[in-house]
JSON list of C-alpha atoms and ligand atoms in Angstrom, two decimals:
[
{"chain": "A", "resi": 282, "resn": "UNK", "atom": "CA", "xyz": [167.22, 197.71, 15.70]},
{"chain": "A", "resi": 283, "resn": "UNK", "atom": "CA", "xyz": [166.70, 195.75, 18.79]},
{"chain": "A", "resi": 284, "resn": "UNK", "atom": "CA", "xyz": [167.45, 196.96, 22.05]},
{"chain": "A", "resi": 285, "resn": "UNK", "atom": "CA", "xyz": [166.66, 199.97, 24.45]},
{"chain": "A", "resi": 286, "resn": "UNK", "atom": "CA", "xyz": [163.26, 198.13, 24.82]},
{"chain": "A", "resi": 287, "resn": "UNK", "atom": "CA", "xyz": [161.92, 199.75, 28.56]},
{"chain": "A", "resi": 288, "resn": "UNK", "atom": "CA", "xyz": [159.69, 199.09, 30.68]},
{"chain": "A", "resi": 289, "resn": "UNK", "atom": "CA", "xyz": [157.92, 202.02, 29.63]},
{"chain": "A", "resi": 290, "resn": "UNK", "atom": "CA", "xyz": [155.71, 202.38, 26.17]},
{"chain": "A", "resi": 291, "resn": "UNK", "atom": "CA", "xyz": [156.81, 200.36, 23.38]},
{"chain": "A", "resi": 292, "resn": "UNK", "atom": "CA", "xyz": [156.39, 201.27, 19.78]},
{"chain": "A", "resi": 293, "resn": "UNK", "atom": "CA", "xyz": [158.43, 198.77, 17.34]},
{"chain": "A", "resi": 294, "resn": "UNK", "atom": "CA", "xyz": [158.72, 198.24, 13.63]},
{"chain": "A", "resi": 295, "resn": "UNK", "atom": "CA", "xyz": [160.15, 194.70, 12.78]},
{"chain": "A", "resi": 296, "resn": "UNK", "atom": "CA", "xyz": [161.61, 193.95, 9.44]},
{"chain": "A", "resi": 297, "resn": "UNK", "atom": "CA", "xyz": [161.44, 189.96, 9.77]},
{"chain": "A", "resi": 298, "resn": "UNK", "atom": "CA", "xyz": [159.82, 186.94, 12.01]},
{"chain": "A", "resi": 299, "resn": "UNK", "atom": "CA", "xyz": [163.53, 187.14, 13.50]},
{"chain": "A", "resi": 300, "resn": "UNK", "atom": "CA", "xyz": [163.58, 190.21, 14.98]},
{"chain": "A", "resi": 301, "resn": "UNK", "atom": "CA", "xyz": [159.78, 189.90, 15.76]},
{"chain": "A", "resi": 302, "resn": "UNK", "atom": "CA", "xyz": [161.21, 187.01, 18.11]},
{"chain": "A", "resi": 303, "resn": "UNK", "atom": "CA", "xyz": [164.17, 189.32, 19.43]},
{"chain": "A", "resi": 304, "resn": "UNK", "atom": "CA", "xyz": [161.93, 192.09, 20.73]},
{"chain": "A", "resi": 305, "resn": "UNK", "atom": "CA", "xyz": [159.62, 189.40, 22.24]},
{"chain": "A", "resi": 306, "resn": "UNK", "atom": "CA", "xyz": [162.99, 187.21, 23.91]},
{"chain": "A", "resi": 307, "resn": "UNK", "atom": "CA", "xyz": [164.08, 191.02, 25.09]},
{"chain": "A", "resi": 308, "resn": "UNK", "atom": "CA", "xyz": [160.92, 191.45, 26.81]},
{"chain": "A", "resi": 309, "resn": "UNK", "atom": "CA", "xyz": [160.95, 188.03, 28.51]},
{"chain": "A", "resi": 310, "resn": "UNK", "atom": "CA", "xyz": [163.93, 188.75, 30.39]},
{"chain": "A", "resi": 311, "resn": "UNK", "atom": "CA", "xyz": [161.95, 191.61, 32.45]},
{"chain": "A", "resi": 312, "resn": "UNK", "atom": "CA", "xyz": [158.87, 188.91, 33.10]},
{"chain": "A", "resi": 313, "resn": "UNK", "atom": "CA", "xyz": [157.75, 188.02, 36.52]},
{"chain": "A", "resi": 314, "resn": "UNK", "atom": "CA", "xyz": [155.68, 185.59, 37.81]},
{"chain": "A", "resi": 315, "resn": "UNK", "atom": "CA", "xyz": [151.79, 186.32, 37.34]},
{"chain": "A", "resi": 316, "resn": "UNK", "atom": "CA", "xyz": [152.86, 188.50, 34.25]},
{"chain": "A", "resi": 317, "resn": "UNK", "atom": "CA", "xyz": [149.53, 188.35, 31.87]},
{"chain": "A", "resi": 318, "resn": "UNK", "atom": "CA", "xyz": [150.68, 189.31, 28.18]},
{"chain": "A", "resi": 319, "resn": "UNK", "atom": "CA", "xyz": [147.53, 190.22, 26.17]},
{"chain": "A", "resi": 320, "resn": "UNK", "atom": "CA", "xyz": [148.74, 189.50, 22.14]},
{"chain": "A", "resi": 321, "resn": "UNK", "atom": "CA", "xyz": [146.24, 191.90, 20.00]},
{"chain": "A", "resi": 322, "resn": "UNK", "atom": "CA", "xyz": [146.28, 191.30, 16.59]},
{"chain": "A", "resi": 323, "resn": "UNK", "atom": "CA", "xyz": [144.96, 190.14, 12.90]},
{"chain": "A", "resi": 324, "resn": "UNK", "atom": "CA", "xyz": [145.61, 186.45, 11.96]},
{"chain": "A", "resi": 325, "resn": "UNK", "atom": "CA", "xyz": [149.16, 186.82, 10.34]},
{"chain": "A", "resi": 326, "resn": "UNK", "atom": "CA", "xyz": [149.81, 189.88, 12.90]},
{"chain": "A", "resi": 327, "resn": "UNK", "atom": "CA", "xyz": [152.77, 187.54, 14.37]},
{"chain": "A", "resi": 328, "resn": "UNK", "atom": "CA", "xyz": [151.54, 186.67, 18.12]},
{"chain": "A", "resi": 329, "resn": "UNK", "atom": "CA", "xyz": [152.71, 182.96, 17.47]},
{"chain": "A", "resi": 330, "resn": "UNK", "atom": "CA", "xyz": [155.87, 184.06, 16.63]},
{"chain": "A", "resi": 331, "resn": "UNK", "atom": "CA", "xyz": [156.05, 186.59, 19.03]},
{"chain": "A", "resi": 332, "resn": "UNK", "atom": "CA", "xyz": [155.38, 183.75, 21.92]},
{"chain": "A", "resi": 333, "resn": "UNK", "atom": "CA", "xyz": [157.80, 181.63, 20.68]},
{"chain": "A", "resi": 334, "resn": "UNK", "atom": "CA", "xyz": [160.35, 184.40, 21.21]},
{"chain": "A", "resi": 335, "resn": "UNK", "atom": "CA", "xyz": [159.04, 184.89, 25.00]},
{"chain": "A", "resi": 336, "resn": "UNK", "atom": "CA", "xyz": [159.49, 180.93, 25.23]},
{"chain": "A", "resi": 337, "resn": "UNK", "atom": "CA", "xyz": [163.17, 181.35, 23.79]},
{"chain": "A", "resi": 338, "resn": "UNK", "atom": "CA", "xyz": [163.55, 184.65, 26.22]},
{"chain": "A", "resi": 339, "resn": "UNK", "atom": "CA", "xyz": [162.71, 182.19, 29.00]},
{"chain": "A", "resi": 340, "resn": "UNK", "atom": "CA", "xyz": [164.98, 179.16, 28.07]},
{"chain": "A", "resi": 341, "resn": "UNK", "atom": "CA", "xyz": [162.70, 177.08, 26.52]},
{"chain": "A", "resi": 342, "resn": "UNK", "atom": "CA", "xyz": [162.83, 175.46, 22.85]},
{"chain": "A", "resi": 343, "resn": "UNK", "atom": "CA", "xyz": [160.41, 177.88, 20.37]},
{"chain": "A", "resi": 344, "resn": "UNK", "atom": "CA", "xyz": [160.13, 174.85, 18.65]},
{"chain": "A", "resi": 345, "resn": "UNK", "atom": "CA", "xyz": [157.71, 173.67, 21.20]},
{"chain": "A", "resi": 346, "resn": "UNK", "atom": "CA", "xyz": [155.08, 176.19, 20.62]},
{"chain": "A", "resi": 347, "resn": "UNK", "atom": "CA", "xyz": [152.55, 176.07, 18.33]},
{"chain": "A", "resi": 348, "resn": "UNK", "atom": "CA", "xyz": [149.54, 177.32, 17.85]},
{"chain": "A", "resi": 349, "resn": "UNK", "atom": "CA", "xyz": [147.05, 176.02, 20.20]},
{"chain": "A", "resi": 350, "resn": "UNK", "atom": "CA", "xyz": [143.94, 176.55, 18.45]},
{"chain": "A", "resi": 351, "resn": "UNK", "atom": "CA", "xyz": [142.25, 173.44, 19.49]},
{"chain": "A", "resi": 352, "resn": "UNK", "atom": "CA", "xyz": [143.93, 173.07, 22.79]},
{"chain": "A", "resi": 353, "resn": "UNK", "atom": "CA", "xyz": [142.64, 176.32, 24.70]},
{"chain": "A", "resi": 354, "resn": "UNK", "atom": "CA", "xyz": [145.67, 176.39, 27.27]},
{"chain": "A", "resi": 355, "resn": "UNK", "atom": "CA", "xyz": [149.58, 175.13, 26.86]},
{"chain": "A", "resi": 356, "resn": "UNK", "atom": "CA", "xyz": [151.59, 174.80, 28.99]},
{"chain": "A", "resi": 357, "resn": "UNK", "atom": "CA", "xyz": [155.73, 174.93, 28.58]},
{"chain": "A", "resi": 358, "resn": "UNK", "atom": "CA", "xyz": [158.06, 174.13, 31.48]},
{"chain": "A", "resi": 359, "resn": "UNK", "atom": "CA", "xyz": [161.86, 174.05, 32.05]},
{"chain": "A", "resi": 360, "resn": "UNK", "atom": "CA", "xyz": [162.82, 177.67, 31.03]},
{"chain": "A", "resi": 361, "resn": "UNK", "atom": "CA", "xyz": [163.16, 180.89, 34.45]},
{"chain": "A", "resi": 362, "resn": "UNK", "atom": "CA", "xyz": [159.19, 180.77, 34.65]},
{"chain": "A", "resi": 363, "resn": "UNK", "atom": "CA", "xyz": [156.44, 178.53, 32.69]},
{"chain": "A", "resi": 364, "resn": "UNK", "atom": "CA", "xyz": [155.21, 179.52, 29.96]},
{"chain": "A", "resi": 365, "resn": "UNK", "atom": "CA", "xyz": [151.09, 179.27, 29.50]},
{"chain": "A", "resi": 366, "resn": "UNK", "atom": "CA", "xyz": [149.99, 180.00, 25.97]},
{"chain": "A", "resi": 367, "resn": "UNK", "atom": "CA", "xyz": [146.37, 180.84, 25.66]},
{"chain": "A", "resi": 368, "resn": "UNK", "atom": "CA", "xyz": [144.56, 180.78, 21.95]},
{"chain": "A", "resi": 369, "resn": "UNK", "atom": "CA", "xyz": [140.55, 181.79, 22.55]},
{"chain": "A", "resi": 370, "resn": "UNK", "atom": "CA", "xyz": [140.00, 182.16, 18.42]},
{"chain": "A", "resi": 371, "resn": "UNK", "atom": "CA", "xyz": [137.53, 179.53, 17.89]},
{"chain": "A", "resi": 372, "resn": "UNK", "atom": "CA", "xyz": [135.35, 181.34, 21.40]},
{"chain": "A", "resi": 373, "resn": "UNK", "atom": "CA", "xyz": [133.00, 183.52, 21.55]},
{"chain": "A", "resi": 374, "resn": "UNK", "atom": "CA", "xyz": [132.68, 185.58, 24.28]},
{"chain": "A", "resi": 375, "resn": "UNK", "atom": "CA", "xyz": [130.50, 183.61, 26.73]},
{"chain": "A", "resi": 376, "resn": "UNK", "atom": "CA", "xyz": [132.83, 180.58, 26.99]},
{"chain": "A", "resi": 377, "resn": "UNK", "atom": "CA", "xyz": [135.79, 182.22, 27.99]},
{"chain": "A", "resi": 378, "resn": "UNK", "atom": "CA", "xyz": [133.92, 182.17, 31.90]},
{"chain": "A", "resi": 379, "resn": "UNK", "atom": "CA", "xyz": [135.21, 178.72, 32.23]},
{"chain": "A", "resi": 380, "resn": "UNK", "atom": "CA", "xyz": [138.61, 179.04, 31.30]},
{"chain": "A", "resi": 381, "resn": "UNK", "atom": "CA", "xyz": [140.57, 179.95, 34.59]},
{"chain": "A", "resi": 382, "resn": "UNK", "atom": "CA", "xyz": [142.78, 181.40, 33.16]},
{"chain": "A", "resi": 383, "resn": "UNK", "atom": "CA", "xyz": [143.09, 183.89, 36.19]},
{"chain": "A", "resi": 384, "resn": "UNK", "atom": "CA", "xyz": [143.20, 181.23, 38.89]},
{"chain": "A", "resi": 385, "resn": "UNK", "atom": "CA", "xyz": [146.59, 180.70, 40.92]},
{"chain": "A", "resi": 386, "resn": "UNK", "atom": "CA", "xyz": [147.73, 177.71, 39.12]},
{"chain": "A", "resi": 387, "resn": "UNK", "atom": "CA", "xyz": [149.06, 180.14, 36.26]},
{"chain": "A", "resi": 388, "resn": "UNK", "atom": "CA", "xyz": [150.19, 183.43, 38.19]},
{"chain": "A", "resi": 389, "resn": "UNK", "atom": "CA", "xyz": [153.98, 180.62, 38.68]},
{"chain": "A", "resi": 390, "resn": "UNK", "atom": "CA", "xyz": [154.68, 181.73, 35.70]},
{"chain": "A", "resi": 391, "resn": "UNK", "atom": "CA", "xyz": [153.54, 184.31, 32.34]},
{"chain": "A", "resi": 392, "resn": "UNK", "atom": "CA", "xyz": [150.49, 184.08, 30.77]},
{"chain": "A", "resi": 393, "resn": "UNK", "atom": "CA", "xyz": [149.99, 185.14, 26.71]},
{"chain": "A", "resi": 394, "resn": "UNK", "atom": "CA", "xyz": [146.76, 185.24, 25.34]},
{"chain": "A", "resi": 395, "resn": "UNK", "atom": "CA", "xyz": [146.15, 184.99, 21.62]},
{"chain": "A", "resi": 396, "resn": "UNK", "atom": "CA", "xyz": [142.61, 186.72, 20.82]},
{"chain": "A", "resi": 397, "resn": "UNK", "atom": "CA", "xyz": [142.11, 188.62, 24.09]},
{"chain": "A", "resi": 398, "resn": "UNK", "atom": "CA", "xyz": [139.03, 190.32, 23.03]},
{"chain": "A", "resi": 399, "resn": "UNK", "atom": "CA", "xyz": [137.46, 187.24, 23.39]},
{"chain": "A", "resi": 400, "resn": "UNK", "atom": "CA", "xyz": [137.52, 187.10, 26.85]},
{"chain": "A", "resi": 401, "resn": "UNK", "atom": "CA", "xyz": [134.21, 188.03, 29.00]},
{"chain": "A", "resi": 402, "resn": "UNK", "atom": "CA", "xyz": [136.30, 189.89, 31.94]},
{"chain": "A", "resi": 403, "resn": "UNK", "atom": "CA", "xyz": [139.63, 191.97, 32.58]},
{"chain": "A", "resi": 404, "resn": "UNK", "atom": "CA", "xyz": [142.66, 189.98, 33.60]},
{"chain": "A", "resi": 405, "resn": "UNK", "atom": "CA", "xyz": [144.11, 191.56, 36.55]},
{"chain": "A", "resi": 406, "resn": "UNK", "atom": "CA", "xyz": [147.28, 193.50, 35.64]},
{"chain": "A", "resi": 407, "resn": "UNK", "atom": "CA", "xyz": [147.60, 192.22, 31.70]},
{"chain": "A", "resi": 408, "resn": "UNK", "atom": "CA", "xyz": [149.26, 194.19, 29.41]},
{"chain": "A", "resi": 409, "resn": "UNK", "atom": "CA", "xyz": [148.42, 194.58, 25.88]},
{"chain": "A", "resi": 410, "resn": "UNK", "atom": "CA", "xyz": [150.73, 193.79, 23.05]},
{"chain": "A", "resi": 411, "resn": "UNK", "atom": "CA", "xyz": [149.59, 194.73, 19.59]},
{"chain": "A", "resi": 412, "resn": "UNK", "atom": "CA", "xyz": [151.23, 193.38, 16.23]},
{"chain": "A", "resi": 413, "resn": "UNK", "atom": "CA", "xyz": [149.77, 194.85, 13.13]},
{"chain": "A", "resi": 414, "resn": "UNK", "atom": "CA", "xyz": [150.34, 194.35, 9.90]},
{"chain": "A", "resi": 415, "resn": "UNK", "atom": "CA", "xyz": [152.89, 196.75, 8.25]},
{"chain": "A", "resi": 416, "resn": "UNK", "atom": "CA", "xyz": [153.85, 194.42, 4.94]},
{"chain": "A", "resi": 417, "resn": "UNK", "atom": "CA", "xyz": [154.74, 191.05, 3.79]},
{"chain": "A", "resi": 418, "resn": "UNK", "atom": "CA", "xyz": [157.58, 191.08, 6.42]},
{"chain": "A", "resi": 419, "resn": "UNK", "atom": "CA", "xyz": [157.11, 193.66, 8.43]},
{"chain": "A", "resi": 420, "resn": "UNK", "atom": "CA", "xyz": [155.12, 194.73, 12.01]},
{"chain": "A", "resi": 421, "resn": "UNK", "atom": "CA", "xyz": [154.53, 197.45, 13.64]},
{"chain": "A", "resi": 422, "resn": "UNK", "atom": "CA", "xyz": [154.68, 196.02, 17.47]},
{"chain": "A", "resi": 423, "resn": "UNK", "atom": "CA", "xyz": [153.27, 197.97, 20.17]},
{"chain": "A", "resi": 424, "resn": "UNK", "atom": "CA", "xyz": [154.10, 197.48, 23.92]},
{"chain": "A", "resi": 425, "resn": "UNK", "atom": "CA", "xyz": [151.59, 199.04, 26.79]},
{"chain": "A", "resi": 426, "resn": "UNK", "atom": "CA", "xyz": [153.95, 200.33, 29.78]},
{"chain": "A", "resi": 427, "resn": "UNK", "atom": "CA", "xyz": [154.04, 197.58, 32.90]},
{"chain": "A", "resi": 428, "resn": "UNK", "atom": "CA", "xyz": [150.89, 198.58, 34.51]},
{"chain": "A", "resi": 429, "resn": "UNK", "atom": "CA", "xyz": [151.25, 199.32, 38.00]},
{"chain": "A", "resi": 430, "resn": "UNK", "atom": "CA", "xyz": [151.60, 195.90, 40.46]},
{"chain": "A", "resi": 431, "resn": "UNK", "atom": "CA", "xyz": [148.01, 194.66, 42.01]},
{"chain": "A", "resi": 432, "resn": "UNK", "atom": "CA", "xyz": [147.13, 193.72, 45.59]},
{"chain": "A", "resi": 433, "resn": "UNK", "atom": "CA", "xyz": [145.29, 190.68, 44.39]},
{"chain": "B", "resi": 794, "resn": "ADP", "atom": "P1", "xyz": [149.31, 184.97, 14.33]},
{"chain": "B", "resi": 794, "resn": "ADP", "atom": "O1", "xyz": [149.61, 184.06, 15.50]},
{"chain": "B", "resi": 794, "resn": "ADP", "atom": "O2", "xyz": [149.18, 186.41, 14.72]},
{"chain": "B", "resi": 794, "resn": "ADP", "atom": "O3", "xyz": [148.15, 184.52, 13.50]},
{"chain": "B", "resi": 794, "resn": "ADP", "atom": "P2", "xyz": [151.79, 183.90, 13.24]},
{"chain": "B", "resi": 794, "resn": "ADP", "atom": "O4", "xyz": [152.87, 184.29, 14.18]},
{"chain": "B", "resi": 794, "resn": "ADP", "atom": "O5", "xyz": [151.27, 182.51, 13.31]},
{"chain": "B", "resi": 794, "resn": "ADP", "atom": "O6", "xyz": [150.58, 184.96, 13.36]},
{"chain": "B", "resi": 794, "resn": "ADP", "atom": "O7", "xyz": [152.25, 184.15, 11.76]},
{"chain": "B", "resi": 794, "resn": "ADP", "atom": "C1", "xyz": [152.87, 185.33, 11.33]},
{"chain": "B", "resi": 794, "resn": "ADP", "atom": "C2", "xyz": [153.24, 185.15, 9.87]},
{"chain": "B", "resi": 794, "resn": "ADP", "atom": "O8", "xyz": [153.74, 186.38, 9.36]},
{"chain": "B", "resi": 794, "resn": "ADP", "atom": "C3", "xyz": [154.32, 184.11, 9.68]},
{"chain": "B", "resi": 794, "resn": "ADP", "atom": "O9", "xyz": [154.06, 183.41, 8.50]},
{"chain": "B", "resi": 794, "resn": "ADP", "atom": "C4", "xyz": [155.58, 184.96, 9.55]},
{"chain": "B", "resi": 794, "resn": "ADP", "atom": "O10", "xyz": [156.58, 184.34, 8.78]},
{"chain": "B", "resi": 794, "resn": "ADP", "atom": "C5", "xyz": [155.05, 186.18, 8.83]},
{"chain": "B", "resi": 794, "resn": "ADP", "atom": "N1", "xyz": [155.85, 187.40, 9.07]},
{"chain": "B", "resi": 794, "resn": "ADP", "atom": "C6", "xyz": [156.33, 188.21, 8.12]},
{"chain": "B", "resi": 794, "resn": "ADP", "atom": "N2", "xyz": [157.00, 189.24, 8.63]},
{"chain": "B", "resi": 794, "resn": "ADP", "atom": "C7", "xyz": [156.94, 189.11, 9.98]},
{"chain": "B", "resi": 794, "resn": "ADP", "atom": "C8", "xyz": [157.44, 189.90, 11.05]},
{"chain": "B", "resi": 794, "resn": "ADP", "atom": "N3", "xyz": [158.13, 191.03, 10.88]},
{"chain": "B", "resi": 794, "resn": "ADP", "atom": "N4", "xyz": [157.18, 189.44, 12.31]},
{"chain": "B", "resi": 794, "resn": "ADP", "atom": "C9", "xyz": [156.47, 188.32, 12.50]},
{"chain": "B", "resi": 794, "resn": "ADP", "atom": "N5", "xyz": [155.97, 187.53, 11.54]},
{"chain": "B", "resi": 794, "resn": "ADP", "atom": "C10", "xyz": [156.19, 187.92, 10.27]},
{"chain": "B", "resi": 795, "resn": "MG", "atom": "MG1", "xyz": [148.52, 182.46, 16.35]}
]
């Protein structure tokens, strides 16, 4: 059930953490650099998974990511672009300030946030990507279109 994924609207129902991973390695062949992938979703929802298919997408090993929940920011390198993985769970909303996360270090490669409602401020042309819980082993994935690009 994978393909004719466009850069348009997105609504997906997956049927395992396989093809959970294909839609995500689909969409990280259109990713440019300074791409900011918001990942909306319960705990279970599948936005680990989903990043480790981006990081497959780009050419580098899923088996590297993990869930960063106690370092804030990772970082994965040797695939097309980096790869920064963002987890904010354990913040509230005031910390986030701090992070950088939308400083020029990162816009050389994609961003994806876990927990994006914990940040204080917009990020400048993210896109929200919400997994939600359909059953045991399936998810309902929703893609927002490419928003339009920024002058920033
Ligand atoms: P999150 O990061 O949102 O907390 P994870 O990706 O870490 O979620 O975990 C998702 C869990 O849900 C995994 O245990 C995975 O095996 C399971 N799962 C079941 N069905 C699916 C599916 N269709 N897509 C993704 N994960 C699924
Ligand atoms: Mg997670």
């Amino acid at each position: 059930m994978v393909g004719g994924w466009s850069p348009a609207a997105a609504d997906r129902t997956t049927a395992s953490e396989e093809e959970t991973q294909a839609v995500a390695r689909e969409l990280a062949a259109t990713l440019k650099p300074g791409d900011v992938l918001l990942l909306a979703g319960d705990l279970g929802a599948g936005k680990t998974t989903f990043v480790k298919g981006l990081a497959a997408g780009l050419g580098i090993d899923p088996g590297d990511v993990s869930s960063p929940t106690f370092t804030l920011l990772h970082e994965y390198r040797g695939g097309r672009l980096t790869l920064y993985h963002a987890d904010l769970y354990r913040l509230d909303k005031t910390a986030t300030d701090d992070l950088g996360l939308d400083e020029t270090g990162v816009r050389d490669g994609v961003l994806a946030i876990e927990w994006p409602d914990r940040l204080s401020h917009d990020l400048a042309g993210a896109r929200v990507i919400r997994l939600d819980v359909v059953d045991d082993v399936s998810r309902r994935i929703t893609i927002d279109p490419k928003p339009p690009p920024t002058n920033d």
